[in-house]
Amino acid sequence: MRKLLKSIALTGALALGLSVGAFAQNGGGGFRGGMDRMNYDQLNLTEAQKKQVDANREAQRAGQEKFNASLTAEQKKIMEDTSIQPRERFQKLQASLTADQKAIQQANMELGRKNREAFEASLSAEQKAKYDEMRANWRPGGNRQNVPRND
């Protein structure tokens, strides 16, 4: 149970960090998510599953664009400040968010959680096993399956 809670908390934190980080990495555009399309292709998804992934990503992208549009010029400067570490940028941005911005961000996180749960429920036993293996080796900033974990 503790491992599950840790995984859920980490997934939420990563989704939040990636969605905020996508602004800086992509010049304010798009949400790239935790695993890229190539990794999903490794799961041998059906056409219906691929359509579900695409629809989920589009919904999350729309939410991310709404969040990005809500950022002030000062908040955008925080995201673009490469003189500080990403974690510190994230913390500074979080501290500067308004209640409305936090609500948008929370809604995006909830959507991401629901999308992930629906996606996982759609997987066959074989796909789920491969997906779990991929998630066990996943790292922020991309899926580096050959990098040993240091947990």
Coordinates of C-alpha atoms in Angstrom, one line a residue:
M1 CA 0.0 0.0 0.0
R2 CA 2.8 2.4 0.9
K3 CA 4.5 1.7 -2.5
L4 CA 1.2 2.4 -4.3
L5 CA 0.8 5.7 -2.5
K6 CA 4.4 6.6 -3.2
S7 CA 3.8 5.8 -6.9
I8 CA 0.6 7.8 -7.0
A9 CA 2.2 10.8 -5.3
L10 CA 5.3 10.6 -7.6
T11 CA 3.1 10.3 -10.7
G12 CA 1.2 13.4 -9.7
A13 CA 4.3 15.4 -8.8
L14 CA 5.9 14.3 -12.1
A15 CA 2.8 15.2 -14.1
L16 CA 2.7 18.6 -12.4
G17 CA 6.4 19.2 -12.9
L18 CA 6.3 18.1 -16.5
S19 CA 3.4 20.2 -17.3
V20 CA 5.0 23.3 -15.8
G21 CA 8.4 22.3 -17.2
A22 CA 6.9 21.9 -20.7
F23 CA 6.3 25.6 -20.8
A24 CA 10.0 26.3 -20.4
Q25 CA 11.2 23.5 -22.6
N26 CA 8.8 24.1 -25.4
G27 CA 8.6 27.8 -25.4
G28 CA 5.1 27.7 -23.8
G29 CA 3.7 25.2 -26.2
G30 CA 2.5 21.7 -25.6
F31 CA 2.7 19.0 -23.0
R32 CA 5.0 16.1 -23.8
G33 CA 3.9 13.8 -21.0
G34 CA 5.9 11.2 -19.1
M35 CA 6.4 8.7 -21.9
D36 CA 6.7 9.5 -25.5
R37 CA 4.9 7.9 -28.4
M38 CA 7.8 5.6 -29.2
N39 CA 7.6 4.0 -25.8
Y40 CA 3.8 3.5 -26.2
D41 CA 4.6 1.8 -29.5
Q42 CA 6.6 -0.8 -27.6
L43 CA 3.3 -1.9 -25.9
N44 CA 1.8 -3.0 -29.3
L45 CA -1.3 -0.9 -28.7
T46 CA -4.5 -1.5 -30.7
E47 CA -5.8 1.3 -32.9
A48 CA -8.5 2.0 -30.3
Q49 CA -5.9 2.3 -27.5
K50 CA -3.8 4.6 -29.7
K51 CA -6.8 6.8 -30.3
Q52 CA -7.4 6.9 -26.5
V53 CA -3.8 8.0 -25.9
D54 CA -4.1 10.7 -28.6
A55 CA -7.4 12.0 -27.2
N56 CA -6.0 12.0 -23.7
R57 CA -2.9 13.9 -24.7
E58 CA -5.0 16.4 -26.7
A59 CA -7.2 17.0 -23.6
Q60 CA -4.1 17.5 -21.4
R61 CA -2.5 19.8 -24.0
A62 CA -5.6 22.0 -24.0
G63 CA -5.4 22.2 -20.2
Q64 CA -1.7 23.0 -20.3
E65 CA -2.3 25.7 -22.9
K66 CA -4.9 27.2 -20.5
F67 CA -2.4 27.1 -17.7
N68 CA 0.3 28.7 -19.8
A69 CA -2.0 31.4 -21.0
S70 CA -2.8 32.3 -17.3
L71 CA 0.9 32.9 -16.5
T72 CA 2.0 36.5 -15.9
A73 CA 5.1 37.9 -17.5
E74 CA 6.9 37.6 -14.2
Q75 CA 5.9 33.9 -13.9
K76 CA 7.1 33.3 -17.4
K77 CA 10.5 34.9 -16.5
I78 CA 10.7 32.4 -13.6
M79 CA 10.2 29.5 -16.0
E80 CA 12.8 30.8 -18.4
D81 CA 15.5 31.5 -15.8
T82 CA 18.2 28.9 -16.5
S83 CA 20.5 30.4 -13.9
I84 CA 18.6 28.3 -11.2
Q85 CA 17.9 24.6 -11.0
P86 CA 14.7 23.2 -12.4
R87 CA 13.4 22.3 -8.9
E88 CA 14.0 25.8 -7.6
R89 CA 12.2 27.3 -10.7
F90 CA 9.3 25.0 -10.1
Q91 CA 9.2 26.0 -6.4
K92 CA 9.4 29.7 -7.2
L93 CA 6.6 29.3 -9.7
Q94 CA 4.4 27.3 -7.3
A95 CA 4.8 30.0 -4.7
S96 CA 3.8 32.7 -7.2
L97 CA 0.6 31.0 -8.5
T98 CA -2.8 32.6 -7.8
A99 CA -5.7 30.5 -6.5
D100 CA -7.2 30.4 -10.1
Q101 CA -3.9 29.2 -11.5
K102 CA -3.6 26.5 -8.8
A103 CA -7.2 25.4 -9.6
I104 CA -6.3 25.0 -13.3
Q105 CA -3.2 23.1 -12.4
Q106 CA -5.1 20.8 -10.0
A107 CA -7.7 20.1 -12.7
N108 CA -4.9 19.2 -15.1
M109 CA -3.4 16.9 -12.5
E110 CA -6.7 15.2 -11.9
L111 CA -7.3 14.8 -15.7
G112 CA -3.9 13.3 -16.0
R113 CA -4.6 10.8 -13.2
K114 CA -8.0 9.8 -14.7
N115 CA -6.4 9.4 -18.1
R116 CA -3.6 7.2 -16.8
E117 CA -6.1 5.1 -14.9
A118 CA -8.3 4.7 -17.9
F119 CA -5.3 3.8 -20.1
E120 CA -4.0 1.3 -17.6
A121 CA -7.5 -0.3 -17.4
S122 CA -7.5 -0.7 -21.2
L123 CA -4.3 -2.7 -21.3
S124 CA -4.2 -6.5 -21.7
A125 CA -2.3 -8.5 -19.1
E126 CA 0.8 -8.7 -21.5
Q127 CA 0.7 -4.9 -22.2
K128 CA 0.2 -4.2 -18.5
A129 CA 3.3 -6.2 -17.6
K130 CA 5.4 -4.4 -20.2
Y131 CA 3.9 -1.0 -19.1
D132 CA 4.8 -1.7 -15.4
E133 CA 8.3 -2.6 -16.5
M134 CA 8.7 0.6 -18.5
R135 CA 7.3 2.7 -15.6
A136 CA 9.7 1.0 -13.2
N137 CA 12.6 2.2 -15.3
W138 CA 11.2 5.6 -16.2
R139 CA 13.0 8.8 -15.2
P140 CA 11.9 12.5 -15.4
G141 CA 13.2 14.1 -18.6
G142 CA 12.6 11.0 -20.6
N143 CA 12.6 7.2 -20.5
R144 CA 16.1 6.0 -19.8
Q145 CA 15.6 2.3 -19.6
N146 CA 19.3 1.5 -19.4
V147 CA 20.0 3.9 -16.4
P148 CA 20.1 2.0 -13.1
R149 CA 17.7 3.2 -10.4
N150 CA 19.2 4.8 -7.3
D151 CA 16.2 4.4 -5.0

